[in-house]
Amino acid sequence: MTQHSRNGLSRRSFIAAAGAFGAATMAAPRMAISQDGKVLTVRSYSDLQILDPAYRLAQPELDICLAIFAPLTAPKPGDVWDWKPIAVDMIEQLDDLTVAFKLKDNIGFTDGYGQMTAEDVKFSIERIADPANESPYAGDWGALKEVEVKDKLSGLIHLKNKFVPLWATTLPTPASCILSRKAMEELGEKITTKPVAQSGQYLLTDWQPKQKTILTRNPDWAHEPGGFEEIHIIPIEDPATAERGFEAGDLDYTWTSVSSLPRLKESAPAGSVVLEKPSLAYVWMGINKDAEPFTNPNIRRAIQHAVDRELVVDAAYYGAASVGNGIIGPGMPGNRDAVTYDYDPDKARALLEQEGASNLTVTLDILNQSERLTAAQVIQANLADIGINCEIKQNDSGTFWSLGSKDDDYWNKLQLILGRFSMQPDPSWATVWFTPEQVGVWNWERFDSPEFKALHEQGLVEGDFAKRDEIYKKMQALMDESGQYVFLTHEVVGAIHREDIQPGLKPNGESLFTEFKPA
């Protein structure tokens, strides 16, 4: 490694408070749970855009969907991945191809849409699976043959083939959220920011764009109630800003920036609890192979060799996270201990010289967060070291999550992207987003490999850990060979909460709003 790459950079301090958070707190002063125990105020990293389980965009929408549209099952809070029944009295796998279910007898939809029935289950699941609907989550039900209705509350889910991730990444997710067939047929389009026929433990009762979302206990929910009368969700894009909001008393719970964890663990604010959870998420830099100059595979390879991944991660996370080597996190089949093409700036320069590539200027799109900007600035310096000028383009969450969509003209201009995807506890939930069907949806690099697709399908039916491990490692090697990926880290998840609440969290630190309770 060159001295220039290591010594010419410094870690970036936290940014100033974001306007969205200031506006939210001034517009609606918080009712602290320490005062009345009724309102929980939490931070979300982006505002909602689409609350349709079949078309949701990001984790914050997933969190809300699970609270307002009753799923068949949901994750259990705690440190072990497990599930619990929500809308069902019974759900059981009869054999590799058949799952039987029976709904609870007293779950109703709002807006006058009546009782939840097995017909609604059939409609909701088959709606996601139907290729004609172009749901990004069709793969969650990729093995579905049909849902058979037996009676008003009972049915059978028939699969075409064995589907290993069913109980890990399909049933306990919004893929099993049940919508009212009648309501959706009357709506005639996907749900965006105004949900219809809600059925969960909470109801979305107010949305103030870029300020807050209010969930209120569903008065007609006859089962285990949510822990708070209201949950106020404040969209704050930058975690450092959220930390200051927490320390000022404006939040009861928030994810922290990974880089703040050492400081917070050493000196937590009075009356607070700091958590550190293992993360399944992955952070990477993607390269769009269809955008010049990256149509040339050797220029893509030069970028892979140019990025000092260790320095990027150390600078962005202040030593709190380690370098990752793919899209599959520790403990899962497919987790790797190395990449094929790592930091070697001399090789990068040689490749550029071989291709006669000089005076290149490229754009790196990022989400407007302090850790992302720090990482981007290190990458910018790495590319400058091999003679490439890199311009950083910061985007708010509403813009960022549509950059690579084929429905937007910018996807033809997108060159480099610094991305982070949340994960479910199965490697297939990492690989599915990079299949050919996801080009122009979530596959923004336009990685198009029939071999990758075939291996992905093998992994869905293979139950042996060692064989799955081999499959998913080979898939990530194909991503390396494409020259379209620089894998950075799996991060860790940091969170902080008031000591008088008991947060409901998955093992990876993601929120389960229905499981938050007073301590």
Coordinates of C-alpha atoms in Angstrom, one line a residue:
M1 CA 0.0 0.0 0.0
T2 CA 1.2 3.5 -0.7
Q3 CA 2.0 6.1 1.9
H4 CA -0.2 8.6 0.0
S5 CA -3.3 6.4 0.5
R6 CA -2.8 5.9 4.2
N7 CA -1.5 9.3 5.4
G8 CA -3.4 11.7 3.2
L9 CA -6.8 11.1 4.8
S10 CA -8.4 12.0 8.0
R11 CA -11.7 10.8 9.7
R12 CA -14.6 13.2 9.2
S13 CA -16.4 14.6 12.2
F14 CA -20.2 14.5 12.6
I15 CA -22.3 16.7 10.4
A16 CA -24.6 19.5 11.7
A17 CA -28.1 18.6 12.7
A18 CA -30.4 17.9 9.8
G19 CA -33.3 20.2 9.0
A20 CA -35.9 17.4 8.9
F21 CA -35.2 16.5 12.6
G22 CA -35.3 20.1 13.7
A23 CA -38.6 20.7 11.9
A24 CA -40.1 17.5 13.4
T25 CA -39.2 18.3 17.0
M26 CA -40.3 21.9 16.8
A27 CA -43.6 21.0 15.1
A28 CA -44.6 18.4 17.6
P29 CA -42.9 18.4 21.0
R30 CA -42.5 14.9 22.3
M31 CA -44.5 13.3 25.0
A32 CA -41.8 11.5 26.9
I33 CA -42.6 8.0 28.1
S34 CA -41.2 9.0 31.5
Q35 CA -44.2 11.4 31.8
D36 CA -47.1 9.2 31.0
G37 CA -45.9 5.8 29.6
K38 CA -48.1 6.1 26.6
V39 CA -46.0 7.4 23.7
L40 CA -42.8 5.8 22.3
T41 CA -40.7 8.0 20.1
V42 CA -38.2 6.3 17.8
R43 CA -36.0 7.2 14.9
S44 CA -36.2 5.8 11.3
Y45 CA -33.5 6.3 8.8
S46 CA -35.8 7.3 6.0
D47 CA -39.4 8.5 5.5
L48 CA -42.0 6.1 4.1
Q49 CA -42.8 6.0 0.4
I50 CA -44.6 2.7 -0.3
L51 CA -46.4 0.8 2.4
D52 CA -47.5 -2.1 0.1
P53 CA -45.9 -5.3 1.3
A54 CA -45.4 -6.4 -2.3
Y55 CA -43.5 -3.2 -3.3
R56 CA -41.9 -1.7 -0.2
L57 CA -38.6 0.0 -0.7
A58 CA -36.6 -0.1 2.5
Q59 CA -36.4 -1.4 6.0
P60 CA -38.4 1.4 7.7
E61 CA -41.4 0.4 5.5
L62 CA -40.9 -3.2 6.4
D63 CA -41.1 -2.3 10.1
I64 CA -44.4 -0.5 9.6
C65 CA -45.9 -3.1 7.3
L66 CA -45.4 -5.8 10.0
A67 CA -47.2 -3.6 12.6
I68 CA -50.2 -2.5 10.5
F69 CA -50.9 -5.5 8.2
A70 CA -51.1 -8.7 10.2
P71 CA -48.6 -11.3 8.9
L72 CA -49.1 -15.0 9.2
T73 CA -46.0 -15.1 11.3
A74 CA -43.4 -12.6 12.5
P75 CA -39.9 -12.7 14.0
K76 CA -39.6 -13.3 17.7
P77 CA -37.6 -10.6 19.6
G78 CA -34.3 -11.8 21.1
D79 CA -30.9 -13.1 20.3
V80 CA -31.9 -16.2 18.4
W81 CA -33.7 -16.2 15.0
D82 CA -37.2 -17.6 15.5
W83 CA -40.8 -16.9 14.6
K84 CA -44.2 -16.6 16.3
P85 CA -47.7 -16.8 14.9
I86 CA -49.6 -13.6 14.5
A87 CA -52.6 -13.9 12.2
V88 CA -52.8 -17.7 12.5
D89 CA -54.0 -20.1 15.2
M90 CA -52.1 -22.8 13.5
I91 CA -49.5 -23.1 10.8
E92 CA -47.6 -26.3 10.1
Q93 CA -45.4 -27.8 7.3
L94 CA -47.0 -31.1 6.4
D95 CA -44.3 -32.1 3.9
D96 CA -41.7 -30.4 1.7
L97 CA -44.4 -29.1 -0.6
T98 CA -47.3 -28.3 1.7
V99 CA -48.0 -25.8 4.5
A100 CA -51.4 -25.9 6.4
F101 CA -52.7 -22.8 8.1
K102 CA -55.8 -21.7 10.1
L103 CA -56.4 -18.0 10.7
K104 CA -57.5 -16.6 14.1
D105 CA -61.3 -16.2 14.1
N106 CA -61.4 -12.5 15.1
I107 CA -59.0 -10.4 12.9
G108 CA -60.8 -7.7 11.1
F109 CA -59.8 -5.1 8.5
T110 CA -60.4 -1.4 9.0
D111 CA -62.5 0.8 6.7
G112 CA -65.4 -1.6 6.8
Y113 CA -63.7 -4.4 5.0
G114 CA -64.8 -7.1 7.4
Q115 CA -63.1 -10.2 8.7
M116 CA -59.8 -11.6 7.4
T117 CA -60.4 -14.9 5.6
A118 CA -58.4 -17.6 3.8
E119 CA -59.4 -15.9 0.5
D120 CA -57.5 -12.9 1.6
V121 CA -54.4 -15.1 2.3
K122 CA -54.7 -16.6 -1.1
F123 CA -55.0 -13.2 -2.8
S124 CA -52.1 -11.6 -0.8
I125 CA -49.6 -14.4 -1.4
E126 CA -50.4 -15.1 -5.0
R127 CA -50.4 -11.3 -5.7
I128 CA -46.7 -11.2 -4.7
A129 CA -45.8 -14.4 -6.6
D130 CA -47.6 -13.5 -9.8
P131 CA -44.9 -12.4 -12.3
A132 CA -47.4 -10.1 -14.0
N133 CA -47.4 -7.9 -10.9
E134 CA -43.6 -7.4 -11.1
S135 CA -43.2 -7.4 -7.3
P136 CA -39.5 -7.1 -6.4
Y137 CA -40.3 -9.7 -3.7
A138 CA -41.7 -12.3 -6.0
G139 CA -38.7 -14.5 -5.2
D140 CA -40.0 -14.8 -1.6
W141 CA -42.8 -16.9 -3.1
G142 CA -40.8 -18.2 -6.1
A143 CA -41.6 -21.8 -5.2
L144 CA -45.3 -21.2 -4.9
K145 CA -47.7 -23.3 -6.9
E146 CA -51.0 -22.0 -5.4
V147 CA -52.8 -21.3 -2.1
E148 CA -55.8 -23.6 -1.7
V149 CA -58.7 -22.4 0.3
K150 CA -60.3 -25.1 2.4
D151 CA -62.9 -23.1 4.3
K152 CA -63.4 -19.6 5.7
L153 CA -60.3 -19.6 7.9
S154 CA -58.2 -22.6 6.6
G155 CA -56.1 -23.4 3.6
L156 CA -53.0 -25.1 2.2
I157 CA -49.9 -23.4 0.7
H158 CA -48.7 -25.6 -2.1
L159 CA -45.1 -25.4 -3.3
K160 CA -43.7 -26.5 -6.6
N161 CA -40.5 -27.6 -5.0
K162 CA -38.7 -27.6 -1.7
F163 CA -37.9 -24.1 -0.5
V164 CA -35.3 -23.9 2.2
P165 CA -35.7 -20.2 3.2
L166 CA -39.5 -20.4 3.6
W167 CA -39.5 -20.2 7.4
A168 CA -36.6 -17.8 7.7
T169 CA -37.1 -15.2 5.0
T170 CA -40.6 -15.5 3.6
L171 CA -43.2 -16.3 6.3
P172 CA -41.9 -14.1 9.1
T173 CA -41.6 -11.0 6.7
P174 CA -44.1 -8.7 4.9
A175 CA -44.3 -11.5 2.3
S176 CA -46.9 -13.0 4.6
C177 CA -48.7 -9.8 5.4
I178 CA -52.4 -10.3 4.6
L179 CA -54.3 -7.6 2.7
S180 CA -58.0 -7.4 2.1
R181 CA -58.8 -8.7 -1.4
K182 CA -61.9 -6.6 -1.7
A183 CA -60.0 -3.4 -0.6
M184 CA -57.1 -4.0 -3.0
E185 CA -59.4 -4.8 -5.9
E186 CA -61.3 -1.6 -5.3
L187 CA -58.1 0.4 -4.9
G188 CA -56.9 -0.9 -8.3
E189 CA -53.2 0.0 -7.6
K190 CA -50.4 -0.5 -5.1
I191 CA -50.6 1.1 -1.7
T192 CA -48.3 4.1 -1.3
T193 CA -48.4 6.3 1.8
K194 CA -52.1 5.9 2.7
P195 CA -52.8 2.3 3.8
V196 CA -56.2 0.8 3.3
A197 CA -57.8 -2.0 5.3
Q198 CA -55.3 -2.2 8.1
S199 CA -55.4 -5.3 10.4
G200 CA -52.4 -5.3 12.7
Q201 CA -51.6 -4.6 16.3
Y202 CA -51.1 -0.9 15.4
L203 CA -52.8 1.4 12.9
L204 CA -51.1 4.2 10.9
T205 CA -53.2 7.2 12.0
D206 CA -51.1 10.1 10.9
W207 CA -48.3 10.8 8.4
Q208 CA -46.6 14.2 8.3
P209 CA -44.1 13.9 5.4
K210 CA -40.5 14.2 6.4
Q211 CA -41.6 14.9 10.0
K212 CA -43.2 11.9 11.6
T213 CA -45.5 8.9 11.3
I214 CA -47.8 8.0 14.1
L215 CA -48.9 4.4 14.8
T216 CA -51.8 4.0 17.3
R217 CA -52.9 0.8 19.0
N218 CA -55.6 -1.0 17.1
P219 CA -58.6 -0.9 19.4
D220 CA -60.1 -4.0 17.6
W221 CA -57.0 -6.1 18.0
A222 CA -58.2 -8.9 20.4
H223 CA -54.8 -10.5 21.0
E224 CA -51.5 -9.4 22.6
P225 CA -51.5 -5.6 22.5
G226 CA -48.7 -3.4 21.5
G227 CA -46.7 -2.0 24.5
F228 CA -47.5 1.7 23.9
E229 CA -50.7 3.6 23.0
E230 CA -48.8 5.4 20.3
I231 CA -45.4 5.1 18.5
H232 CA -44.0 8.2 16.9
I233 CA -41.5 7.5 14.1
I234 CA -39.2 10.4 13.3
P235 CA -37.3 10.2 9.9
I236 CA -33.7 11.2 10.6
E237 CA -31.4 10.2 7.8
D238 CA -28.1 10.8 9.5
P239 CA -27.5 8.6 12.7
A240 CA -25.2 11.2 14.2
T241 CA -28.1 13.7 14.2
A242 CA -30.3 11.1 15.8
E243 CA -27.7 10.5 18.6
R244 CA -27.9 14.2 19.4
G245 CA -31.7 14.0 19.4
F246 CA -31.5 11.2 21.8
E247 CA -29.1 13.0 24.1
A248 CA -31.4 16.0 24.0
G249 CA -34.3 13.9 25.2
D250 CA -36.3 13.9 21.9
L251 CA -36.0 10.2 21.2
D252 CA -36.5 7.0 23.3
Y253 CA -34.7 4.7 20.9
T254 CA -32.5 5.0 17.9
W255 CA -29.9 3.2 15.9
T256 CA -26.5 4.9 16.3
S257 CA -23.8 5.4 13.8
V258 CA -21.3 2.5 14.0
S259 CA -18.5 5.0 14.5
S260 CA -20.1 6.3 17.6
L261 CA -20.3 3.0 19.4
P262 CA -16.9 3.1 21.1
R263 CA -17.7 6.6 22.6
L264 CA -21.2 5.7 23.6
K265 CA -20.2 2.4 25.2
E266 CA -17.5 4.1 27.2
S267 CA -19.7 7.0 28.3
A268 CA -23.4 6.4 27.8
P269 CA -25.8 9.2 28.6
A270 CA -27.4 9.0 32.0
G271 CA -30.5 6.8 32.1
S272 CA -29.7 5.0 28.8
V273 CA -28.6 1.6 27.6
V274 CA -26.2 1.1 24.7
L275 CA -26.6 -2.0 22.6
E276 CA -24.3 -3.6 20.0
K277 CA -25.7 -6.4 17.8
P278 CA -24.2 -8.5 15.0
S279 CA -25.2 -7.3 11.6
L280 CA -26.3 -9.3 8.6
A281 CA -26.4 -6.2 6.4
Y282 CA -23.7 -5.6 3.7
V283 CA -22.1 -2.4 2.4
W284 CA -20.4 -2.4 -1.0
M285 CA -19.5 -0.1 -3.9
G286 CA -21.2 -1.1 -7.1
I287 CA -20.1 -0.4 -10.7
N288 CA -22.6 -0.1 -13.5
K289 CA -21.2 -2.2 -16.4
D290 CA -23.5 -0.4 -18.9
A291 CA -22.2 3.1 -18.2
E292 CA -19.1 4.5 -19.7
P293 CA -16.2 4.1 -19.0
F294 CA -17.2 0.9 -17.1
T295 CA -18.3 -1.0 -20.2
N296 CA -14.6 -1.9 -20.3
P297 CA -14.0 -4.8 -17.9
N298 CA -10.4 -3.8 -17.3
I299 CA -11.4 -0.4 -16.1
R300 CA -13.8 -2.0 -13.7
R301 CA -11.0 -4.3 -12.5
A302 CA -8.8 -1.2 -12.0
I303 CA -11.4 0.2 -9.7
Q304 CA -11.5 -3.0 -7.7
H305 CA -7.7 -2.8 -7.2
A306 CA -7.8 0.9 -6.4
V307 CA -10.0 0.8 -3.3
D308 CA -8.2 0.3 0.0
R309 CA -11.1 -1.5 1.7
E310 CA -9.4 -1.6 5.1
L311 CA -8.8 2.1 5.1
V312 CA -12.4 2.9 3.9
V313 CA -13.9 0.8 6.7
D314 CA -11.6 2.1 9.4
A315 CA -12.1 5.7 8.5
A316 CA -15.9 5.5 8.1
Y317 CA -16.5 3.4 11.3
Y318 CA -13.7 4.5 13.6
G319 CA -12.4 1.0 13.9
A320 CA -15.8 -0.3 15.2
A321 CA -16.5 -2.5 12.1
S322 CA -14.4 -5.0 10.2
V323 CA -13.9 -5.5 6.5
G324 CA -16.3 -7.9 4.8
N325 CA -15.6 -10.0 1.8
G326 CA -19.0 -10.4 0.2
I327 CA -22.8 -10.0 0.6
I328 CA -23.2 -12.9 3.1
G329 CA -22.5 -12.3 6.7
P330 CA -20.7 -14.3 9.4
G331 CA -22.4 -17.5 10.5
M332 CA -24.2 -18.2 7.3
P333 CA -23.3 -20.6 4.5
G334 CA -21.3 -18.6 1.9
N335 CA -19.5 -16.3 4.3
R336 CA -16.0 -15.7 2.8
D337 CA -12.6 -14.8 4.3
A338 CA -11.2 -13.0 1.2
V339 CA -12.0 -11.4 -2.1
T340 CA -10.5 -12.3 -5.5
Y341 CA -9.3 -8.8 -6.4
D342 CA -8.1 -6.7 -3.5
Y343 CA -6.2 -3.5 -3.0
D344 CA -3.2 -3.1 -5.4
P345 CA -2.9 0.4 -6.8
D346 CA 0.1 -0.6 -9.0
K347 CA -2.1 -3.2 -10.8
A348 CA -4.9 -0.6 -11.1
R349 CA -2.5 1.9 -12.8
A350 CA -1.2 -0.7 -15.1
L351 CA -4.7 -1.7 -16.2
L352 CA -5.6 1.9 -16.9
E353 CA -2.4 2.4 -18.9
Q354 CA -3.0 -0.8 -20.8
E355 CA -6.4 0.5 -21.9
G356 CA -5.1 4.0 -22.6
A357 CA -7.5 5.4 -20.1
S358 CA -6.6 8.8 -18.8
N359 CA -8.2 11.9 -17.4
L360 CA -11.3 9.9 -16.4
T361 CA -14.0 11.6 -14.3
V362 CA -16.6 9.4 -12.6
T363 CA -19.5 10.0 -10.2
L364 CA -20.1 8.1 -7.0
D365 CA -23.7 8.3 -5.7
I366 CA -24.3 8.0 -2.0
L367 CA -26.9 8.3 0.7
N368 CA -26.6 11.6 2.6
Q369 CA -25.1 10.1 5.8
S370 CA -21.9 10.9 7.6
E371 CA -20.5 7.4 7.5
R372 CA -21.3 7.1 3.8
L373 CA -19.6 10.4 3.0
T374 CA -16.5 9.5 4.9
A375 CA -16.3 6.2 3.0
A376 CA -16.8 8.0 -0.2
Q377 CA -14.1 10.5 0.5
V378 CA -11.6 7.7 1.1
I379 CA -12.7 6.1 -2.2
Q380 CA -12.3 9.4 -3.9
A381 CA -8.8 9.7 -2.6
N382 CA -8.0 6.1 -3.7
L383 CA -9.2 6.8 -7.2
A384 CA -7.3 10.1 -7.3
D385 CA -4.2 8.1 -6.4
I386 CA -4.5 6.1 -9.7
G387 CA -5.4 9.2 -11.8
I388 CA -9.3 9.1 -11.7
N389 CA -11.3 12.1 -10.6
C390 CA -14.3 11.0 -8.6
E391 CA -17.1 13.4 -7.9
I392 CA -19.3 12.5 -4.9
K393 CA -23.1 13.1 -5.3
Q394 CA -25.1 13.0 -2.0
N395 CA -28.7 12.1 -2.2
D396 CA -31.6 12.2 0.3
S397 CA -33.3 8.9 1.0
G398 CA -36.3 9.6 -1.3
T399 CA -33.9 10.2 -4.2
F400 CA -31.3 7.6 -3.4
W401 CA -33.6 4.6 -3.3
S402 CA -34.9 5.2 -6.9
L403 CA -31.5 5.9 -8.5
G404 CA -31.2 2.5 -10.2
S405 CA -34.8 2.0 -11.1
K406 CA -35.6 1.5 -14.7
D407 CA -38.6 3.8 -14.1
D408 CA -36.2 6.7 -13.7
D409 CA -34.0 8.2 -16.4
Y410 CA -31.0 8.4 -14.1
W411 CA -30.4 4.7 -14.2
N412 CA -28.7 5.2 -17.6
K413 CA -26.3 7.6 -16.0
L414 CA -25.5 5.8 -12.8
Q415 CA -21.8 4.9 -12.6
L416 CA -20.7 4.1 -9.1
I417 CA -23.0 3.5 -6.1
L418 CA -22.2 3.1 -2.4
G419 CA -25.0 0.8 -1.2
R420 CA -26.1 -0.9 2.0
F421 CA -28.8 -3.6 2.0
S422 CA -30.5 -5.1 5.1
M423 CA -30.7 -8.8 5.3
Q424 CA -32.9 -11.7 6.5
P425 CA -31.2 -14.8 8.0
D426 CA -30.6 -16.8 4.9
P427 CA -28.0 -16.3 2.2
S428 CA -30.6 -16.5 -0.6
W429 CA -31.9 -13.1 0.6
A430 CA -28.5 -11.6 -0.2
T431 CA -28.1 -13.2 -3.6
V432 CA -31.7 -12.7 -4.9
W433 CA -31.2 -8.9 -5.5
F434 CA -28.4 -9.5 -8.0
T435 CA -30.2 -12.0 -10.3
P436 CA -31.0 -10.9 -13.9
E437 CA -34.7 -10.3 -13.0
Q438 CA -33.6 -7.6 -10.6
V439 CA -31.8 -5.5 -13.2
G440 CA -33.4 -2.0 -13.1
V441 CA -35.1 -2.9 -9.8
W442 CA -32.5 -3.5 -7.1
N443 CA -29.7 -4.8 -9.3
W444 CA -28.3 -1.4 -10.1
E445 CA -24.9 -2.6 -11.4
R446 CA -26.8 -4.6 -14.1
F447 CA -24.9 -7.7 -13.2
D448 CA -26.4 -10.3 -15.6
S449 CA -25.1 -13.9 -15.1
P450 CA -27.2 -16.9 -16.0
E451 CA -24.7 -19.1 -14.0
F452 CA -25.4 -16.9 -10.9
K453 CA -29.1 -17.3 -11.4
A454 CA -28.8 -21.1 -11.7
L455 CA -26.8 -21.3 -8.6
H456 CA -29.3 -19.1 -6.7
E457 CA -32.0 -21.5 -7.6
Q458 CA -29.9 -24.4 -6.5
G459 CA -29.3 -22.8 -3.1
L460 CA -33.1 -22.4 -2.6
V461 CA -33.6 -26.2 -2.6
E462 CA -30.3 -27.4 -1.1
G463 CA -30.6 -28.1 2.6
D464 CA -27.0 -29.3 3.3
F465 CA -24.9 -26.6 5.0
A466 CA -21.6 -27.5 3.3
K467 CA -23.2 -27.7 -0.1
R468 CA -24.9 -24.4 0.3
D469 CA -21.7 -22.9 1.5
E470 CA -20.0 -24.0 -1.7
I471 CA -22.8 -22.6 -3.8
Y472 CA -22.9 -19.2 -2.3
K473 CA -19.2 -18.8 -2.2
K474 CA -19.1 -19.5 -5.9
M475 CA -21.8 -17.0 -6.5
Q476 CA -19.8 -14.2 -4.8
A477 CA -16.7 -15.3 -6.8
L478 CA -18.8 -14.6 -10.0
M479 CA -19.6 -11.2 -8.6
D480 CA -15.8 -10.6 -8.1
E481 CA -15.0 -11.7 -11.7
S482 CA -17.6 -9.4 -13.1
G483 CA -15.6 -6.4 -11.9
Q484 CA -18.8 -4.7 -10.7
Y485 CA -18.4 -5.0 -6.9
V486 CA -16.1 -3.8 -4.2
F487 CA -17.2 -5.4 -0.9
L488 CA -16.6 -3.3 2.2
T489 CA -18.2 -4.4 5.4
H490 CA -21.1 -6.1 7.2
E491 CA -20.9 -3.3 9.9
V492 CA -22.3 -3.9 13.3
V493 CA -25.6 -2.5 14.6
G494 CA -25.4 0.0 17.4
A495 CA -28.5 1.2 19.3
I496 CA -29.3 3.3 22.3
H497 CA -32.5 3.4 24.4
R498 CA -34.0 4.8 27.6
E499 CA -33.6 2.4 30.5
D500 CA -37.3 2.6 31.1
I501 CA -38.2 0.8 27.9
Q502 CA -37.6 -2.7 26.7
P503 CA -36.9 -2.6 22.9
G504 CA -38.3 -5.3 20.7
L505 CA -35.4 -6.3 18.4
K506 CA -34.5 -9.1 16.0
P507 CA -31.1 -10.7 16.6
N508 CA -29.5 -8.3 14.1
G509 CA -30.9 -5.2 15.9
E510 CA -33.7 -4.4 13.5
S511 CA -36.9 -3.1 15.2
L512 CA -40.1 -4.9 15.9
F513 CA -42.4 -2.1 16.8
T514 CA -45.1 -4.4 18.2
E515 CA -42.6 -5.9 20.7
F516 CA -41.4 -2.6 22.3
K517 CA -42.7 -2.4 25.9
P518 CA -42.2 -0.3 29.1
A519 CA -39.5 -1.8 31.2

